[in-house]
Amino acid sequence: MYETFKAILVSRDADKKQSVAVTDLTEADLMEGEVTVAVEATTVNYKDGLAITGKAPVVRRWPLVPGIDFAGTVISSSNPDWRKGDKVILNGWGVGETHFGAYAGRARVKGEWLVPLPEGISAHDAMAVGTAGYTAMLCVMALERHGILPDRGPVVVTGAAGGVGSVAVSILSSLGYHVIASTGRNAESPYLINLGAAEVISRDELGQPAKPLAKERWAGGIDSVGSHTLANVLSMTSYGGAVAACGLAGGMDLPASVAPFILRGVSLLGIDSVMAPKAVRLEAWRRIGADLDLQKLASLSTTIGFDGIIDAAHDIVDGKIRGRVVVDM
């Protein structure tokens, strides 16, 4: 007899109406993969919120266990890279979209999708980082590769009170950058300053249709919003600067002109966390272990249990979540 465990299952009926339920599964219900992991911690990302609420077509297989990342312990493996007892992290690879994800007591995945839990970081801490924080680090690394270092000038972070933004502000400030945090929640200014922001500006400054070129305000940026916000960030980026784009909370469109690119030599750096090569993932998690202040990490995260996932998914889509949400399983 297989042991049962709780799971969240997203289903759709013949009329394509989505429903979400808590159910019991066994390992026999899991999808294919060489490694089975006891999920110890997960998180609620914006994408997870979209998957559970159905407000965007994140889920592409029905029924599905959502949840795009987890940390836990290997309980069985036929992959030579992993053995029982190994501590692992998973981010992306279609998990929680086309493959059963993190919102269950067990997950079975391909071994190549996993990376080791860094020394000194617990499963809980890893999910306080989660896909949002790992994506933030990918953005920081992209800016560094482009030469956007602290001595080049300020860096703006949009959606700064969200998951990606909160971790980005923390990492950038710890590396010595002058961070300008943009948020639509003015009450979060003390929180962002505590994370290391040097300035906090209202998202209203960036939310209107952008001029082809505006006054130069920053050397670079990390944008998780898209649409008019990204267009404005680009128009205000100084000569030779760069902006790392990783999200679409404000829309998938980009109503911008080519002026920043051809008149100021600005670069737009696309960041994908889902299919990033393993070498890049390993470097990102190494940097997270080295550059992210765990005390700040604790201050930007809240903890819930499994039973709070569905409510948190709705809250994150409605813009009611600050920072990161960790789910202790």
Coordinates of C-alpha atoms in Angstrom, one line a residue:
M1 CA 0.0 0.0 0.0
Y2 CA 1.2 3.4 -0.9
E3 CA 1.2 6.1 1.8
T4 CA -1.2 9.0 1.0
F5 CA -0.3 12.7 1.2
K6 CA -2.2 15.9 0.7
A7 CA -2.1 17.7 -2.6
I8 CA -3.8 20.6 -4.4
L9 CA -5.3 19.6 -7.7
V10 CA -6.4 22.0 -10.4
S11 CA -9.0 20.5 -12.8
R12 CA -11.1 21.7 -15.7
D13 CA -14.5 20.4 -16.8
A14 CA -15.9 19.9 -20.3
D15 CA -16.8 23.6 -20.5
K16 CA -13.2 24.5 -19.5
K17 CA -14.3 25.8 -16.2
Q18 CA -11.5 25.5 -13.7
S19 CA -11.8 24.2 -10.2
V20 CA -9.3 23.8 -7.3
A21 CA -9.5 21.1 -4.6
V22 CA -7.4 19.6 -1.8
T23 CA -7.2 15.9 -2.3
D24 CA -5.2 12.8 -1.2
L25 CA -2.6 11.3 -3.6
T26 CA -0.1 8.5 -3.5
E27 CA 3.3 8.1 -5.2
A28 CA 1.5 5.9 -7.8
D29 CA -0.4 9.1 -8.9
L30 CA 2.8 11.0 -9.6
M31 CA 4.2 11.7 -13.1
E32 CA 7.3 10.2 -14.6
G33 CA 10.8 11.0 -13.4
E34 CA 13.9 9.4 -11.9
V35 CA 13.9 11.2 -8.6
T36 CA 11.2 11.3 -5.9
V37 CA 11.4 14.1 -3.3
A38 CA 9.7 14.6 0.0
V39 CA 8.7 18.2 -0.3
E40 CA 9.6 20.1 2.9
A41 CA 9.0 23.7 1.8
T42 CA 7.6 25.5 -1.2
T43 CA 6.3 29.1 -1.9
V44 CA 3.6 31.1 -3.6
N45 CA 4.9 33.0 -6.6
Y46 CA 2.9 35.3 -8.8
K47 CA 2.8 32.5 -11.5
D48 CA 1.4 30.1 -8.9
G49 CA -1.3 32.6 -8.1
L50 CA -2.2 32.8 -11.8
A51 CA -2.3 29.0 -12.0
I52 CA -4.6 28.6 -9.1
T53 CA -6.9 31.5 -9.9
G54 CA -7.0 30.7 -13.6
K55 CA -6.4 34.3 -14.4
A56 CA -3.7 33.4 -17.0
P57 CA -3.1 30.2 -19.0
V58 CA -0.2 28.9 -16.8
V59 CA -1.6 25.4 -16.4
R60 CA -1.4 23.4 -19.7
R61 CA -2.1 19.9 -18.5
W62 CA -5.3 18.8 -16.7
P63 CA -5.6 17.8 -13.9
L64 CA -2.4 19.2 -12.4
V65 CA -0.7 19.8 -9.1
P66 CA 0.5 23.4 -9.3
G67 CA 3.6 24.9 -7.6
I68 CA 6.6 25.9 -9.6
D69 CA 9.4 25.3 -7.0
F70 CA 10.2 23.3 -3.9
A71 CA 13.0 22.3 -1.6
G72 CA 13.2 18.9 0.0
T73 CA 14.9 15.6 0.5
V74 CA 15.4 12.8 -2.0
I75 CA 13.6 9.6 -0.9
S76 CA 14.4 7.5 -4.0
S77 CA 16.4 7.9 -7.2
S78 CA 17.4 6.0 -10.2
N79 CA 19.5 9.0 -11.4
P80 CA 23.3 8.6 -10.7
D81 CA 23.6 12.3 -9.7
W82 CA 21.2 11.9 -6.7
R83 CA 21.0 9.6 -3.8
K84 CA 18.5 9.1 -1.0
G85 CA 19.0 11.8 1.6
D86 CA 20.3 14.5 -0.7
K87 CA 18.9 18.0 -0.1
V88 CA 17.7 19.5 -3.4
I89 CA 15.9 22.5 -4.9
L90 CA 13.8 22.7 -8.0
N91 CA 12.8 25.9 -9.9
G92 CA 10.9 25.9 -13.2
W93 CA 11.3 23.3 -16.0
G94 CA 7.5 23.4 -16.5
V95 CA 6.8 21.9 -13.1
G96 CA 3.5 23.3 -11.9
E97 CA 2.6 24.1 -15.5
T98 CA 2.8 20.8 -17.5
H99 CA 4.3 18.5 -14.8
F100 CA 2.9 17.8 -11.3
G101 CA 4.4 20.5 -9.0
A102 CA 5.2 21.4 -5.5
Y103 CA 1.8 21.6 -3.8
A104 CA 1.9 18.0 -2.6
G105 CA 3.8 16.0 0.0
R106 CA 5.8 14.3 -2.7
A107 CA 7.2 15.2 -6.1
R108 CA 8.7 13.0 -8.8
V109 CA 10.9 14.8 -11.4
K110 CA 13.8 14.4 -13.8
G111 CA 17.1 14.4 -12.0
E112 CA 18.5 17.1 -14.4
W113 CA 15.9 19.6 -13.1
L114 CA 17.4 19.5 -9.6
V115 CA 20.2 21.5 -8.0
P116 CA 21.8 20.9 -4.6
L117 CA 20.6 22.9 -1.6
P118 CA 23.6 25.3 -0.9
E119 CA 25.5 24.8 2.4
G120 CA 24.2 27.0 5.2
I121 CA 20.7 27.4 3.6
S122 CA 17.7 25.5 4.9
A123 CA 14.8 24.3 2.8
H124 CA 12.7 27.1 4.4
D125 CA 15.3 29.7 3.5
A126 CA 15.6 28.4 -0.1
M127 CA 11.9 28.9 -0.6
A128 CA 12.0 32.3 1.0
V129 CA 14.3 32.9 -2.0
G130 CA 12.2 30.7 -4.4
T131 CA 11.8 31.3 -8.1
A132 CA 11.3 35.0 -7.5
G133 CA 14.6 35.4 -5.7
Y134 CA 16.5 33.1 -8.0
T135 CA 15.1 35.2 -10.9
A136 CA 16.2 38.4 -9.1
M137 CA 19.7 37.0 -8.9
L138 CA 19.7 36.1 -12.6
C139 CA 18.8 39.7 -13.3
V140 CA 21.6 41.0 -11.1
M141 CA 24.1 38.6 -12.9
A142 CA 22.9 39.9 -16.3
L143 CA 23.4 43.5 -15.3
E144 CA 26.9 42.7 -14.0
R145 CA 27.8 40.9 -17.3
H146 CA 26.7 44.1 -19.1
G147 CA 29.0 46.2 -16.9
I148 CA 26.3 47.8 -14.8
L149 CA 28.2 47.8 -11.5
P150 CA 27.7 50.1 -8.5
D151 CA 30.0 52.8 -9.8
R152 CA 27.9 53.2 -12.9
G153 CA 25.1 54.9 -11.1
P154 CA 21.6 54.1 -9.6
V155 CA 19.6 51.0 -10.5
V156 CA 15.8 51.1 -10.4
V157 CA 13.7 48.1 -9.3
T158 CA 10.1 48.0 -10.3
G159 CA 7.4 46.1 -8.4
A160 CA 9.8 46.5 -5.5
A161 CA 7.5 45.2 -2.8
G162 CA 6.8 42.0 -4.6
G163 CA 8.8 38.8 -4.5
V164 CA 11.3 39.5 -7.3
G165 CA 11.6 43.1 -6.3
S166 CA 12.1 42.6 -2.6
V167 CA 15.0 40.1 -3.2
A168 CA 16.5 42.3 -5.9
V169 CA 16.5 45.3 -3.6
S170 CA 18.2 43.3 -0.9
I171 CA 20.8 41.8 -3.1
L172 CA 21.6 45.0 -5.0
S173 CA 22.0 47.0 -1.8
S174 CA 24.2 44.4 -0.2
L175 CA 26.5 44.6 -3.3
G176 CA 26.8 48.4 -2.9
Y177 CA 24.3 49.7 -5.5
H178 CA 22.2 52.9 -5.0
V179 CA 18.8 51.3 -5.3
I180 CA 15.7 53.2 -6.4
A181 CA 12.6 51.2 -5.5
S182 CA 9.4 51.7 -7.4
T183 CA 6.2 50.6 -5.8
G184 CA 2.5 51.2 -6.0
R185 CA 2.1 50.7 -2.2
N186 CA 3.4 53.8 -0.5
A187 CA 2.9 52.3 2.9
E188 CA 5.7 49.8 2.0
S189 CA 8.4 52.6 1.9
P190 CA 9.8 51.7 5.4
Y191 CA 9.9 48.0 4.4
L192 CA 11.9 48.8 1.2
I193 CA 14.3 51.2 3.0
N194 CA 14.9 48.5 5.6
L195 CA 15.8 46.1 2.7
G196 CA 18.4 48.6 1.5
A197 CA 16.6 51.0 -0.9
A198 CA 18.2 54.4 -1.0
E199 CA 15.1 56.0 -2.6
V200 CA 11.4 55.0 -3.0
I201 CA 9.3 56.3 -5.8
S202 CA 5.7 55.8 -6.7
R203 CA 4.9 53.5 -9.6
D204 CA 2.6 56.3 -10.9
E205 CA 5.8 58.0 -12.1
L206 CA 6.3 55.1 -14.5
G207 CA 2.8 54.0 -15.2
Q208 CA 1.8 56.5 -17.9
P209 CA 2.6 56.2 -21.6
A210 CA 6.3 56.7 -22.0
K211 CA 8.1 59.4 -24.0
P212 CA 10.5 58.1 -26.6
L213 CA 13.3 59.5 -24.5
A214 CA 13.0 61.0 -21.0
K215 CA 15.6 62.5 -18.6
E216 CA 18.3 60.0 -17.7
R217 CA 17.7 58.8 -14.2
W218 CA 19.5 55.4 -13.7
A219 CA 22.2 53.3 -15.2
G220 CA 20.1 50.1 -15.1
G221 CA 17.0 48.4 -13.9
I222 CA 15.3 45.2 -12.9
D223 CA 11.7 45.1 -14.2
S224 CA 9.0 42.6 -13.3
V225 CA 6.1 44.7 -14.4
G226 CA 6.3 45.1 -18.2
S227 CA 4.0 47.4 -20.3
H228 CA 4.2 51.1 -19.7
T229 CA 6.5 50.7 -16.7
L230 CA 9.2 48.9 -18.7
A231 CA 8.8 51.5 -21.5
N232 CA 9.4 54.3 -19.0
V233 CA 12.3 52.6 -17.4
L234 CA 14.0 52.2 -20.8
S235 CA 13.3 55.8 -21.7
M236 CA 15.0 57.0 -18.5
T237 CA 18.0 54.7 -18.7
S238 CA 21.3 56.5 -19.2
Y239 CA 23.7 56.1 -22.1
G240 CA 25.1 52.5 -22.4
G241 CA 22.8 51.3 -19.6
A242 CA 20.8 48.1 -19.4
V243 CA 17.5 46.8 -18.1
A244 CA 16.8 43.2 -17.1
A245 CA 13.2 42.3 -17.8
C246 CA 11.7 39.3 -16.1
G247 CA 8.0 39.8 -15.5
L248 CA 4.6 40.9 -16.8
A249 CA 2.6 41.9 -13.7
G250 CA 1.5 45.0 -15.6
G251 CA 1.0 43.5 -19.0
M252 CA 2.8 41.6 -21.8
D253 CA 2.9 44.6 -24.1
L254 CA 5.8 46.9 -24.5
P255 CA 4.6 50.3 -25.8
A256 CA 8.0 51.8 -26.3
S257 CA 10.1 53.3 -29.1
V258 CA 13.5 52.3 -30.5
A259 CA 15.0 55.6 -29.3
P260 CA 16.6 54.3 -26.1
F261 CA 18.3 51.6 -28.1
I262 CA 19.6 53.6 -31.1
L263 CA 20.2 57.0 -29.5
R264 CA 21.5 55.9 -26.0
G265 CA 22.8 52.4 -26.7
V266 CA 20.5 51.0 -24.0
S267 CA 20.2 47.2 -23.8
L268 CA 17.1 45.2 -22.9
L269 CA 18.2 42.0 -21.2
G270 CA 15.6 39.2 -21.3
I271 CA 15.6 36.9 -18.2
D272 CA 14.1 33.5 -18.3
S273 CA 14.2 31.4 -15.2
V274 CA 12.2 28.4 -16.3
M275 CA 14.6 26.9 -18.8
A276 CA 17.9 28.4 -17.7
P277 CA 20.8 26.0 -18.1
K278 CA 22.0 24.1 -15.1
A279 CA 25.4 25.9 -15.0
V280 CA 23.6 29.2 -14.7
R281 CA 21.3 27.9 -12.0
L282 CA 24.2 26.6 -10.0
E283 CA 26.0 29.9 -10.2
A284 CA 22.8 31.8 -9.3
W285 CA 22.3 29.7 -6.2
R286 CA 26.0 30.0 -5.3
R287 CA 25.7 33.7 -5.4
I288 CA 22.5 33.7 -3.4
G289 CA 24.3 31.8 -0.7
A290 CA 27.1 34.3 -0.8
D291 CA 25.4 37.7 -1.4
L292 CA 21.9 37.5 0.2
D293 CA 21.6 38.6 3.8
L294 CA 19.6 35.9 5.6
Q295 CA 18.4 38.4 8.2
K296 CA 17.0 40.5 5.4
L297 CA 15.6 37.4 3.8
A298 CA 13.7 36.6 7.0
S299 CA 12.3 40.2 7.1
L300 CA 11.0 40.0 3.6
S301 CA 9.2 36.7 4.0
T302 CA 6.2 35.3 5.9
T303 CA 5.4 31.7 6.6
I304 CA 2.1 29.8 6.0
G305 CA 1.1 26.2 6.1
F306 CA -0.2 24.0 3.3
D307 CA -3.8 25.0 4.1
G308 CA -3.0 28.6 3.4
I309 CA -1.8 28.1 -0.2
I310 CA -5.1 28.7 -2.0
D311 CA -5.9 31.9 -0.1
A312 CA -2.3 33.2 -0.6
A313 CA -2.6 32.5 -4.4
H314 CA -5.6 34.8 -4.6
D315 CA -3.9 37.4 -2.5
I316 CA -0.7 37.6 -4.6
V317 CA -2.7 38.1 -7.8
D318 CA -4.7 40.8 -6.0
G319 CA -1.5 42.6 -5.0
K320 CA -2.0 42.0 -1.3
I321 CA 1.3 40.1 -0.7
R322 CA 4.5 41.8 0.4
G323 CA 7.8 40.1 -0.3
R324 CA 7.9 36.3 -0.2
V325 CA 5.5 33.7 1.1
V326 CA 7.1 30.4 2.4
V327 CA 5.0 27.3 2.8
D328 CA 6.2 24.9 5.4
M329 CA 4.9 21.5 4.3

